[in-house]
Amino acid sequence: MDRVPHPRPTRLRRNVARLTGAFAATALGATALVALGTTASGAAADTTSGAATAAAANLAQNPGFESGLSGWTCSAGSGTTVASPVHSGSAALKATPAGTDNARCAQTVAVKPNSSYTLGAWVQGSYVYLGASGTGTTDVSTWTPSATGWQQLSTSFTTGANTTSVTVYTHGWYGQPAYYADDISLSGPGGDPGDPVPGAPSGLKAGAVTSSSIDLSWSPVTGATGYNVYRDGSKVQSVGGTSATVTGLAPSTSYQFQVTATNAAGESPRSAAVTGTTSAGGGGGGGAVPKHAVTGYWQNFNNGAAVQKLREVQGQYDIIAVAFADATGTPGAVDFTLDPATGYGSEQQFKDDIKAKQAAGKSVVISIGGQNGTVSINDSTSANNFANSVYALMREYGFNGVDIDLENGLNATYMTQALRSLSAKAGSGLVITMAPQTIDMQSTSNAYFQTALNIKDILTVVNMQYYNSGSMLGCDGKVYSQGSVDFLTALACIQLEGGLSPSQVGLGLPASTRGAGSGYVSPTVVNNALDCLARGTNCGSFKPSRTYPGLRGAMTWSTNWDATAGNAWSNAVGPKVHGLP
């Protein structure tokens, strides 16, 4: 798929830049930091005059972990305290990522609105993060890829006009060893804690379930003004009452839930966990995807096409592929950063749009690769990293699955391993789509084709790209040039007769002449090819020996280019696909 012409920074590169800025700020303020020093408990101490400096008071509770984990909550029981190594005092935090949990340890601190704060910590380990959320302005974080000894992290933020508390946290990264943290500091004007932090909710229970949702309820907590809902260790919802419906779940899948109570003073410890299991969906290989489906790629960047929010994507699209996830420094692992160019004010708005599309019966998947994507999965370790990181993104954003759009080759053995591992984690509702180039599907011996056949029992659809291609062989052994009905039907025939189910074959075309370098055909040509394959009508010189009424449908690059052209592609092709037999 064609991407933005100028490389976008991945989350890792952005954090490197942010971390560089933090180091610069540390260097500029080095004298002040040395003058303040740090006590054994992590509190700031004035070593130059001996006088207390109110502005430099540490607002973090138990910052050096001398009181165990008091004041801190660590996800999935990942945290403990150790006597060695420590930065100062007698203890430090040790937190261990496991599976899809990144070992997040956090506490909520009372602050004042419209005020500036500096957050710091000493850390040790690989991929250790420090951050603050709920600032009311821009949430911040910084990180280090590798700290073999104690390394100081620092960042700063300003609270919003109505912000009275923020959450400060540390976390590690999936598949990495334990990390250590000590002497957490938050300096700035202290807030009024008002009422005490509420206690943990009790009586949490799971109620009615569907294939994609679970109802939760719990007992009210004295002094609470709201509640946070956690799914498998990650916060997914905030509500004002004592019930919630968690949506965007996979069919026949078990989830663990906890809730916390909140008020202006902070957030309570988490409740006891309860497990809920969704009901069965439509079976493997696609979950709730309709029999005939239209797939569209949504651009997480601006390359001259219409900039869209997900909620603005035309309703004819049944599967929306968010393009693209980025490679990280960990082999096989991917991450996703919402590009500011999309116009979203926050990631939560993006997540809410995903939920709204799902509520309307659509599937939203994260696409891996694209024209410039360089994700390599060449061994068991990278396959495991891929599965873990994609599953983490599914949990974080609510994606229904993954799209494989690797245009620089793939290893069938380990991509198969990665996708089966992901399927085992996500359950039968997982949506897996693929977008190979024409050369990748000329023979069942090609790695892409092998992969599709290897995962046929869990594969949703292969939307081959019938563009940016030279002439190719059809299933009749004749050569066909792109841009015609014959090119579409004769090449689709290879997949249909090579082992894929008709429900796993779709036709991928550009939405406009600007959507690809070559290969655009009018929607009429696409519709004729659909008729030819499904009904045996409107064929060109090539006519398949039989019809494939179960053909899944069509795909386009992209919903943005479609919108630029007045949604001409989806307005024409969408009804044709949905009207197939």
Coordinates of C-alpha atoms in Angstrom, one line a residue:
M1 CA 0.0 0.0 0.0
D2 CA 1.2 3.5 -0.7
R3 CA 2.1 5.4 2.4
V4 CA 2.9 8.9 3.4
P5 CA 5.8 10.2 1.3
H6 CA 7.7 11.4 4.3
P7 CA 8.6 8.9 7.0
R8 CA 6.7 9.3 10.2
P9 CA 8.4 8.8 13.5
T10 CA 7.4 5.7 15.3
R11 CA 6.5 5.8 19.0
L12 CA 10.0 4.6 19.8
R13 CA 11.6 7.4 17.8
R14 CA 9.3 10.0 19.3
N15 CA 10.1 8.8 22.7
V16 CA 13.8 9.0 21.9
A17 CA 13.3 12.6 21.0
R18 CA 11.3 13.2 24.1
L19 CA 14.0 11.5 26.2
T20 CA 16.7 13.5 24.5
G21 CA 14.8 16.6 25.5
A22 CA 14.5 15.3 29.1
F23 CA 18.3 14.8 29.2
A24 CA 18.7 18.4 27.9
A25 CA 16.4 19.7 30.6
T26 CA 18.3 17.7 33.2
A27 CA 21.6 19.1 32.1
L28 CA 20.3 22.7 32.2
G29 CA 18.9 22.1 35.7
A30 CA 21.8 20.0 37.0
T31 CA 22.9 22.6 39.6
A32 CA 19.4 22.7 41.0
L33 CA 19.2 18.9 41.2
V34 CA 22.6 18.6 42.9
A35 CA 21.6 21.3 45.4
L36 CA 18.4 19.6 46.2
G37 CA 19.8 16.1 46.5
T38 CA 17.7 13.1 47.6
T39 CA 17.1 11.6 51.0
A40 CA 17.0 7.9 51.7
S41 CA 13.2 8.0 51.3
G42 CA 13.4 9.8 47.9
A43 CA 12.3 13.2 49.3
A44 CA 14.1 16.3 48.2
A45 CA 16.5 17.9 50.7
D46 CA 18.2 21.3 50.4
T47 CA 22.0 20.6 50.9
T48 CA 23.1 24.1 50.2
S49 CA 21.3 26.1 52.9
G50 CA 19.5 23.5 55.0
A51 CA 16.3 25.3 54.6
A52 CA 13.2 23.5 53.4
T53 CA 12.1 24.3 49.9
A54 CA 8.3 24.0 49.7
A55 CA 8.2 24.2 45.9
A56 CA 10.5 21.2 45.7
A57 CA 8.5 18.9 48.0
N58 CA 8.0 15.4 46.7
L59 CA 4.3 14.8 46.2
A60 CA 4.8 11.0 45.5
Q61 CA 3.8 8.7 48.4
N62 CA 6.4 6.1 49.4
P63 CA 8.7 7.2 46.6
G64 CA 11.6 4.9 47.6
F65 CA 9.4 1.8 48.3
E66 CA 10.7 1.6 51.9
S67 CA 7.1 0.8 52.9
G68 CA 6.7 -2.0 50.4
L69 CA 4.1 -1.2 47.7
S70 CA 2.1 1.1 49.9
G71 CA 0.5 3.8 47.8
W72 CA 1.3 1.9 44.6
T73 CA -0.8 -0.5 42.4
C74 CA 1.0 -2.8 40.0
S75 CA -0.8 -4.6 37.2
A76 CA -1.4 -8.3 37.3
G77 CA 0.5 -8.6 40.6
S78 CA 3.7 -7.8 38.7
G79 CA 5.4 -5.7 41.4
T80 CA 7.4 -6.4 44.5
T81 CA 10.1 -4.7 46.5
V82 CA 13.7 -5.8 46.8
A83 CA 16.7 -4.9 49.0
S84 CA 19.1 -5.0 46.0
P85 CA 19.7 -3.4 43.7
V86 CA 18.6 0.0 45.2
H87 CA 19.4 3.5 44.2
S88 CA 19.1 4.8 47.7
G89 CA 17.6 3.7 51.0
S90 CA 16.8 0.1 51.8
A91 CA 14.4 -0.9 49.0
A92 CA 13.4 -0.5 45.4
L93 CA 10.6 -1.6 43.1
K94 CA 11.0 -4.7 41.0
A95 CA 8.3 -5.3 38.4
T96 CA 8.2 -8.2 35.9
P97 CA 6.3 -8.0 32.5
A98 CA 4.6 -11.3 31.6
G99 CA 2.6 -12.2 28.6
T100 CA 0.5 -9.2 27.6
D101 CA 1.1 -7.4 30.8
N102 CA 3.8 -4.6 30.8
A103 CA 4.2 -4.5 34.6
R104 CA 2.6 -1.0 35.1
C105 CA 3.0 0.3 38.7
A106 CA 1.1 3.6 39.4
Q107 CA -0.3 5.9 42.1
T108 CA -2.7 8.8 41.9
V109 CA -1.5 12.2 43.3
A110 CA -3.5 15.3 44.2
V111 CA -2.3 18.4 42.3
K112 CA -3.5 21.9 41.5
P113 CA -5.0 23.0 38.2
N114 CA -3.0 25.1 35.8
S115 CA 0.3 24.2 37.5
S116 CA 3.7 23.0 36.3
Y117 CA 5.2 19.7 37.6
T118 CA 8.4 17.7 37.1
L119 CA 8.4 14.0 37.3
G120 CA 11.6 12.0 37.8
A121 CA 12.7 8.5 38.7
W122 CA 15.8 6.3 38.8
V123 CA 15.4 3.1 36.8
Q124 CA 17.4 0.1 35.7
G125 CA 16.6 -2.5 33.0
S126 CA 15.5 -2.7 29.4
Y127 CA 12.6 -0.6 27.9
V128 CA 11.7 1.1 31.2
Y129 CA 9.0 3.9 31.0
L130 CA 8.1 6.7 33.3
G131 CA 5.0 8.8 32.7
A132 CA 2.0 10.8 33.9
S133 CA -1.6 10.4 32.7
G134 CA -4.8 12.4 33.4
T135 CA -2.9 15.7 33.3
G136 CA -5.8 17.5 31.6
T137 CA -3.5 18.7 28.9
T138 CA -1.0 16.4 27.2
D139 CA -0.1 13.2 29.0
V140 CA 3.7 12.6 29.0
S141 CA 6.1 9.7 29.2
T142 CA 9.8 9.1 28.7
W143 CA 11.8 5.9 28.5
T144 CA 15.2 4.2 28.3
P145 CA 15.9 1.3 26.0
S146 CA 18.7 -0.1 28.2
A147 CA 20.0 1.0 31.6
T148 CA 22.5 -1.5 32.9
G149 CA 23.0 0.7 36.0
W150 CA 20.8 3.2 37.6
Q151 CA 19.7 5.9 35.1
Q152 CA 17.6 9.0 35.8
L153 CA 14.5 9.6 33.8
S154 CA 12.7 13.0 33.9
T155 CA 9.8 14.7 32.2
S156 CA 7.4 17.6 32.9
F157 CA 3.8 18.6 32.3
T158 CA 1.3 21.3 33.1
T159 CA -2.1 20.4 34.5
G160 CA -5.4 21.5 32.9
A161 CA -7.8 24.0 34.3
N162 CA -9.9 21.4 36.1
T163 CA -7.3 18.9 36.9
T164 CA -7.0 18.0 40.6
S165 CA -5.2 14.7 40.4
V166 CA -2.8 12.9 38.0
T167 CA -1.6 9.3 37.8
V168 CA 2.2 8.7 37.7
Y169 CA 3.5 5.4 36.6
T170 CA 6.4 3.2 35.5
H171 CA 6.2 0.2 33.3
G172 CA 8.3 -2.2 31.3
W173 CA 7.8 -3.8 27.9
Y174 CA 6.3 -7.1 26.7
G175 CA 8.8 -10.0 26.5
Q176 CA 11.5 -8.0 28.5
P177 CA 13.0 -9.0 31.9
A178 CA 12.1 -7.4 35.2
Y179 CA 12.9 -3.7 35.6
Y180 CA 13.8 -1.7 38.7
A181 CA 12.7 1.7 39.8
D182 CA 13.5 3.8 42.9
D183 CA 13.2 7.4 44.2
I184 CA 10.2 8.5 42.3
S185 CA 9.7 12.2 42.6
L186 CA 6.9 14.6 41.6
S187 CA 7.7 18.2 42.3
G188 CA 5.2 21.1 42.1
P189 CA 2.4 22.6 44.1
G190 CA 0.5 20.1 46.2
G191 CA -3.2 19.7 45.7
D192 CA -6.0 19.5 48.3
P193 CA -6.7 15.9 48.8
G194 CA -10.1 16.7 50.3
D195 CA -11.9 13.5 51.1
P196 CA -9.7 10.4 51.5
V197 CA -9.0 8.0 48.7
P198 CA -12.0 5.6 48.6
G199 CA -11.6 1.9 49.4
A200 CA -11.6 -0.9 46.9
P201 CA -15.0 -1.9 45.5
S202 CA -16.5 -5.2 46.5
G203 CA -19.2 -7.5 45.1
L204 CA -17.9 -7.4 41.5
K205 CA -19.8 -9.8 39.3
A206 CA -20.3 -10.6 35.7
G207 CA -23.8 -10.5 34.3
A208 CA -25.3 -10.8 30.8
V209 CA -23.0 -11.7 28.0
T210 CA -23.1 -11.6 24.2
S211 CA -20.5 -12.7 21.7
S212 CA -18.8 -9.3 22.0
S213 CA -19.8 -7.8 25.4
I214 CA -20.0 -8.6 29.1
D215 CA -22.1 -6.7 31.7
L216 CA -20.4 -5.9 35.1
S217 CA -21.9 -4.7 38.4
W218 CA -20.5 -4.0 41.9
S219 CA -21.4 -2.5 45.2
P220 CA -21.2 1.3 45.8
V221 CA -18.2 2.7 47.7
T222 CA -18.5 5.5 50.2
G223 CA -16.9 8.7 49.0
A224 CA -16.5 7.5 45.4
T225 CA -17.4 9.9 42.6
G226 CA -16.6 7.4 39.8
Y227 CA -15.2 4.0 38.9
N228 CA -12.6 2.6 36.5
V229 CA -13.0 -0.7 34.9
Y230 CA -9.9 -2.9 34.1
R231 CA -9.8 -5.8 31.6
D232 CA -6.9 -8.2 31.9
G233 CA -4.9 -5.5 33.8
S234 CA -5.6 -2.6 31.4
K235 CA -8.1 0.3 32.0
V236 CA -10.8 0.2 29.4
Q237 CA -13.6 2.3 30.8
S238 CA -14.6 5.0 33.4
V239 CA -18.2 5.2 34.6
G240 CA -20.1 7.2 37.2
G241 CA -22.3 4.4 38.5
T242 CA -21.9 0.9 39.8
S243 CA -22.3 -1.0 36.5
A244 CA -20.7 -1.1 33.1
T245 CA -20.9 -3.0 29.8
V246 CA -17.5 -3.9 28.3
T247 CA -17.7 -4.2 24.5
G248 CA -15.4 -5.0 21.6
L249 CA -14.7 -8.5 23.0
A250 CA -14.0 -11.7 21.0
P251 CA -16.6 -14.6 21.0
S252 CA -16.0 -17.6 23.3
T253 CA -13.2 -15.8 25.1
S254 CA -12.6 -15.5 28.9
Y255 CA -11.5 -12.1 30.3
Q256 CA -10.5 -11.0 33.8
F257 CA -12.1 -7.8 35.2
Q258 CA -11.4 -5.6 38.2
V259 CA -12.7 -2.2 39.2
T260 CA -11.4 0.7 41.3
A261 CA -13.2 3.6 43.0
T262 CA -12.1 7.2 42.4
N263 CA -12.6 10.7 43.7
A264 CA -10.6 14.0 43.8
A265 CA -8.1 12.4 46.2
G266 CA -7.2 9.6 43.9
E267 CA -7.9 6.0 42.9
S268 CA -8.5 3.1 45.2
P269 CA -6.8 -0.3 45.0
R270 CA -8.3 -2.7 42.6
S271 CA -11.2 -5.0 43.6
A272 CA -10.9 -8.8 43.6
A273 CA -10.9 -10.1 40.1
V274 CA -13.9 -11.8 38.4
T275 CA -13.8 -13.8 35.1
G276 CA -16.4 -13.4 32.4
T277 CA -16.7 -15.4 29.2
T278 CA -18.4 -14.2 26.0
S279 CA -20.8 -16.4 24.1
A280 CA -20.0 -18.1 20.8
G281 CA -19.8 -16.0 17.7
G282 CA -19.9 -16.9 14.1
G283 CA -17.1 -19.5 14.3
G284 CA -13.4 -19.3 13.3
G285 CA -11.9 -17.5 10.4
G286 CA -13.7 -14.2 10.7
G287 CA -16.0 -13.8 13.6
A288 CA -18.8 -11.4 12.8
V289 CA -17.6 -10.4 9.3
P290 CA -20.6 -10.7 6.9
K291 CA -20.7 -13.3 4.2
H292 CA -19.9 -10.7 1.6
A293 CA -17.7 -7.9 2.8
V294 CA -16.0 -4.7 1.7
T295 CA -12.6 -3.9 3.2
G296 CA -11.0 -0.4 3.2
Y297 CA -7.7 0.9 4.5
W298 CA -7.8 3.9 6.7
Q299 CA -4.7 6.1 6.6
N300 CA -3.1 7.1 9.9
F301 CA -1.2 9.8 8.1
N302 CA -1.8 12.7 5.6
N303 CA -0.4 12.1 2.1
G304 CA -2.8 14.4 0.2
A305 CA -5.9 12.3 0.5
A306 CA -8.9 13.5 2.5
V307 CA -8.1 13.3 6.2
Q308 CA -10.7 11.3 8.0
K309 CA -11.7 10.2 11.5
L310 CA -12.8 6.6 11.7
R311 CA -16.4 7.7 12.4
E312 CA -16.4 9.4 8.9
V313 CA -15.5 6.2 7.0
Q314 CA -18.3 5.4 4.6
G315 CA -20.8 2.9 5.9
Q316 CA -20.4 0.4 3.1
Y317 CA -17.0 -0.7 4.6
D318 CA -17.4 -3.9 6.7
I319 CA -13.7 -4.3 7.6
I320 CA -11.6 -1.2 8.2
A321 CA -7.8 -1.8 8.3
V322 CA -5.9 0.9 10.2
A323 CA -2.7 1.6 8.3
F324 CA -0.2 1.0 9.7
A325 CA 1.5 -0.4 12.8
D326 CA 5.3 0.3 13.0
A327 CA 8.2 -2.0 13.7
T328 CA 10.0 -1.5 17.0
G329 CA 13.5 -2.2 18.2
T330 CA 12.4 -5.7 19.2
P331 CA 12.6 -8.3 16.4
G332 CA 9.1 -9.1 15.2
A333 CA 7.3 -6.7 17.5
V334 CA 5.1 -3.8 16.4
D335 CA 3.5 -0.8 17.9
F336 CA 1.0 1.9 16.9
T337 CA 1.1 5.6 17.3
L338 CA -1.9 7.7 16.4
D339 CA -0.6 10.4 14.0
P340 CA -1.6 14.0 15.0
A341 CA -2.3 14.6 11.3
T342 CA -5.5 12.6 11.6
G343 CA -7.0 15.4 13.7
Y344 CA -7.9 13.4 16.8
G345 CA -7.7 15.3 20.1
S346 CA -6.8 12.2 22.0
E347 CA -6.3 8.5 21.6
Q348 CA -9.5 7.9 23.6
Q349 CA -11.5 9.6 20.8
F350 CA -9.9 7.2 18.4
K351 CA -10.7 4.2 20.6
D352 CA -14.3 5.5 21.0
D353 CA -14.6 5.6 17.2
I354 CA -13.4 2.0 17.0
K355 CA -16.1 1.0 19.4
A356 CA -18.8 2.9 17.5
K357 CA -17.8 1.2 14.3
Q358 CA -18.0 -2.2 16.0
A359 CA -21.3 -1.3 17.5
A360 CA -22.5 -0.7 13.9
G361 CA -21.4 -4.3 13.0
K362 CA -18.0 -3.4 11.5
S363 CA -14.6 -4.9 12.2
V364 CA -11.5 -2.7 12.7
V365 CA -8.1 -4.4 12.3
I366 CA -4.5 -3.1 12.6
S367 CA -2.5 -3.4 9.4
I368 CA 1.1 -4.5 9.5
G369 CA 3.5 -3.4 6.8
G370 CA 2.5 -1.4 3.8
Q371 CA 4.8 -0.1 1.1
N372 CA 7.5 0.9 3.6
G373 CA 6.9 -1.7 6.3
T374 CA 9.9 -3.7 7.4
V375 CA 8.6 -6.1 10.0
S376 CA 10.7 -9.3 9.9
I377 CA 9.5 -12.6 11.4
N378 CA 12.2 -15.1 10.8
D379 CA 12.4 -17.2 13.9
S380 CA 10.3 -18.4 16.9
T381 CA 11.3 -15.5 19.1
S382 CA 10.3 -12.8 16.6
A383 CA 7.1 -14.8 15.9
N384 CA 6.3 -14.8 19.6
N385 CA 7.1 -11.0 19.8
F386 CA 4.8 -10.4 16.9
A387 CA 1.9 -12.3 18.4
N388 CA 2.3 -10.7 21.8
S389 CA 2.6 -7.1 20.5
V390 CA -0.4 -7.4 18.1
Y391 CA -2.5 -8.9 20.9
A392 CA -1.4 -6.0 23.2
L393 CA -2.6 -3.5 20.5
M394 CA -5.9 -5.4 20.2
R395 CA -6.3 -5.1 24.0
E396 CA -5.2 -1.4 24.1
Y397 CA -7.3 -0.2 21.2
G398 CA -10.0 -2.8 20.8
F399 CA -8.9 -4.0 17.3
N400 CA -10.7 -7.1 16.1
G401 CA -7.6 -8.5 14.5
V402 CA -4.8 -8.0 12.1
D403 CA -4.1 -7.4 8.4
I404 CA -0.8 -8.7 6.9
D405 CA 0.4 -6.3 4.2
L406 CA 4.1 -7.1 4.2
E407 CA 5.3 -6.1 0.7
N408 CA 9.0 -7.0 1.3
G409 CA 8.5 -10.8 1.7
L410 CA 7.6 -13.1 4.6
N411 CA 8.7 -16.4 6.0
A412 CA 5.7 -18.8 5.8
T413 CA 6.9 -21.0 8.6
Y414 CA 7.2 -18.3 11.2
M415 CA 4.4 -16.1 10.0
T416 CA 2.2 -19.1 10.4
Q417 CA 3.5 -19.7 13.9
A418 CA 2.9 -16.0 14.8
L419 CA -0.7 -16.0 13.5
R420 CA -1.6 -19.2 15.2
S421 CA -0.1 -17.9 18.4
L422 CA -2.2 -14.8 18.1
S423 CA -5.3 -16.9 17.4
A424 CA -4.7 -18.9 20.5
K425 CA -4.6 -15.6 22.5
A426 CA -7.5 -13.8 20.8
G427 CA -10.0 -16.6 20.3
S428 CA -12.3 -17.6 17.5
G429 CA -13.5 -14.0 16.9
L430 CA -10.1 -13.0 15.5
V431 CA -10.2 -11.4 12.1
I432 CA -7.2 -12.1 9.9
T433 CA -6.9 -10.4 6.5
M434 CA -4.0 -10.4 4.0
A435 CA -3.1 -8.1 1.1
P436 CA -0.4 -9.7 -1.0
Q437 CA 0.9 -8.4 -4.3
T438 CA 0.0 -10.2 -7.5
I439 CA 3.5 -11.9 -7.7
D440 CA 2.9 -13.3 -4.2
M441 CA -0.1 -15.4 -5.2
Q442 CA 1.0 -16.8 -8.6
S443 CA 1.8 -20.2 -7.1
T444 CA 1.0 -22.2 -4.0
S445 CA 4.7 -22.5 -3.6
N446 CA 5.1 -18.8 -2.8
A447 CA 5.5 -17.9 0.9
Y448 CA 2.4 -15.7 1.0
F449 CA 0.2 -18.3 -0.6
Q450 CA 1.7 -21.0 1.7
T451 CA 0.9 -18.9 4.7
A452 CA -2.7 -18.4 3.6
L453 CA -3.2 -22.1 3.1
N454 CA -1.4 -22.9 6.4
I455 CA -3.9 -20.8 8.3
K456 CA -7.0 -21.5 6.2
D457 CA -9.0 -22.6 9.2
I458 CA -8.6 -19.1 10.9
L459 CA -8.1 -16.9 7.8
T460 CA -10.9 -14.4 7.0
V461 CA -9.9 -13.0 3.6
V462 CA -7.0 -12.5 1.2
N463 CA -7.5 -9.2 -0.7
M464 CA -4.8 -9.4 -3.3
Q465 CA -3.6 -6.0 -4.7
Y466 CA -4.5 -6.0 -8.4
Y467 CA -2.5 -2.9 -9.0
N468 CA 1.1 -1.6 -9.1
S469 CA 1.7 -4.8 -11.0
G470 CA 3.1 -5.9 -14.3
S471 CA 1.5 -8.5 -16.5
M472 CA 0.7 -11.8 -14.8
L473 CA -0.3 -15.4 -15.6
G474 CA -3.9 -16.4 -15.1
C475 CA -5.1 -19.8 -14.0
D476 CA -5.4 -20.7 -17.7
G477 CA -1.7 -20.2 -18.3
K478 CA -2.3 -17.1 -20.4
V479 CA -0.7 -13.7 -19.7
Y480 CA -3.0 -10.8 -18.7
S481 CA -2.2 -7.1 -18.2
Q482 CA -3.6 -5.1 -15.3
G483 CA -6.5 -2.8 -15.9
S484 CA -9.1 -5.3 -17.3
V485 CA -11.8 -7.6 -16.1
D486 CA -9.7 -10.5 -17.3
F487 CA -6.8 -9.5 -15.1
L488 CA -9.0 -9.6 -12.0
T489 CA -10.9 -12.8 -12.8
A490 CA -8.0 -14.9 -14.2
L491 CA -5.8 -14.1 -11.3
A492 CA -8.5 -14.6 -8.7
C493 CA -9.0 -18.0 -10.2
I494 CA -5.5 -19.1 -9.1
Q495 CA -6.5 -18.5 -5.5
L496 CA -9.9 -20.0 -5.9
E497 CA -8.6 -23.2 -7.5
G498 CA -5.4 -23.2 -5.4
G499 CA -7.0 -24.2 -2.2
L500 CA -8.6 -21.1 -0.7
S501 CA -12.3 -21.0 0.0
P502 CA -14.3 -18.5 -2.1
S503 CA -15.2 -16.8 1.2
Q504 CA -11.4 -16.1 1.6
V505 CA -10.9 -14.3 -1.7
G506 CA -11.4 -10.6 -2.3
L507 CA -10.5 -8.2 -5.1
G508 CA -8.2 -5.3 -4.0
L509 CA -8.2 -2.2 -6.2
P510 CA -7.4 1.5 -5.8
A511 CA -10.2 3.9 -5.0
S512 CA -9.0 6.5 -7.4
T513 CA -6.3 7.2 -10.0
R514 CA -4.3 8.9 -7.2
G515 CA -4.5 5.9 -4.9
A516 CA -1.8 3.9 -6.7
G517 CA 0.9 4.2 -9.3
S518 CA -1.0 2.0 -11.7
G519 CA -3.8 -0.4 -12.0
Y520 CA -6.8 1.8 -11.3
V521 CA -10.0 0.6 -13.0
S522 CA -13.5 2.1 -12.8
P523 CA -15.9 0.6 -10.2
T524 CA -17.8 -0.8 -13.2
V525 CA -14.9 -3.0 -14.1
V526 CA -14.7 -4.2 -10.4
N527 CA -18.4 -5.0 -10.4
N528 CA -18.2 -6.8 -13.7
A529 CA -15.4 -9.0 -12.3
L530 CA -17.5 -9.7 -9.2
D531 CA -20.4 -10.7 -11.4
C532 CA -18.1 -12.9 -13.5
L533 CA -16.7 -14.8 -10.6
A534 CA -19.9 -15.1 -8.6
R535 CA -22.5 -15.4 -11.3
G536 CA -20.7 -16.2 -14.6
T537 CA -22.0 -12.9 -16.2
N538 CA -20.2 -9.8 -17.5
C539 CA -17.0 -11.7 -18.1
G540 CA -14.3 -10.6 -20.5
S541 CA -12.4 -13.0 -22.8
F542 CA -11.7 -15.2 -19.8
K543 CA -14.6 -17.1 -18.2
P544 CA -13.9 -19.4 -15.2
S545 CA -15.0 -23.0 -15.6
R546 CA -17.4 -22.6 -12.6
T547 CA -18.8 -19.8 -10.5
Y548 CA -18.0 -18.9 -6.9
P549 CA -21.1 -17.4 -5.3
G550 CA -19.4 -17.5 -1.9
L551 CA -16.8 -14.9 -3.0
R552 CA -16.0 -12.7 0.0
G553 CA -16.0 -9.3 -1.8
A554 CA -13.6 -6.4 -2.5
M555 CA -11.0 -4.1 -0.9
T556 CA -9.7 -0.7 -1.7
W557 CA -6.8 1.5 -0.9
S558 CA -8.0 3.7 0.7
T559 CA -11.1 5.0 2.4
N560 CA -9.3 8.4 2.4
W561 CA -8.8 8.3 -1.4
D562 CA -12.4 7.1 -1.8
A563 CA -13.6 10.1 0.2
T564 CA -11.4 12.4 -1.9
A565 CA -13.3 11.2 -4.9
G566 CA -16.7 11.6 -3.3
N567 CA -16.9 8.0 -2.2
A568 CA -17.5 7.0 -5.8
W569 CA -15.8 3.6 -5.3
S570 CA -17.7 2.5 -2.2
N571 CA -21.0 3.9 -3.4
A572 CA -20.7 1.7 -6.5
V573 CA -18.8 -1.4 -5.3
G574 CA -20.3 -1.6 -1.8
P575 CA -23.9 -2.4 -2.9
K576 CA -22.6 -4.8 -5.6
V577 CA -20.6 -6.8 -3.0
H578 CA -23.5 -6.8 -0.5
G579 CA -25.9 -8.0 -3.2
L580 CA -23.8 -11.0 -4.2
P581 CA -25.6 -14.3 -4.0

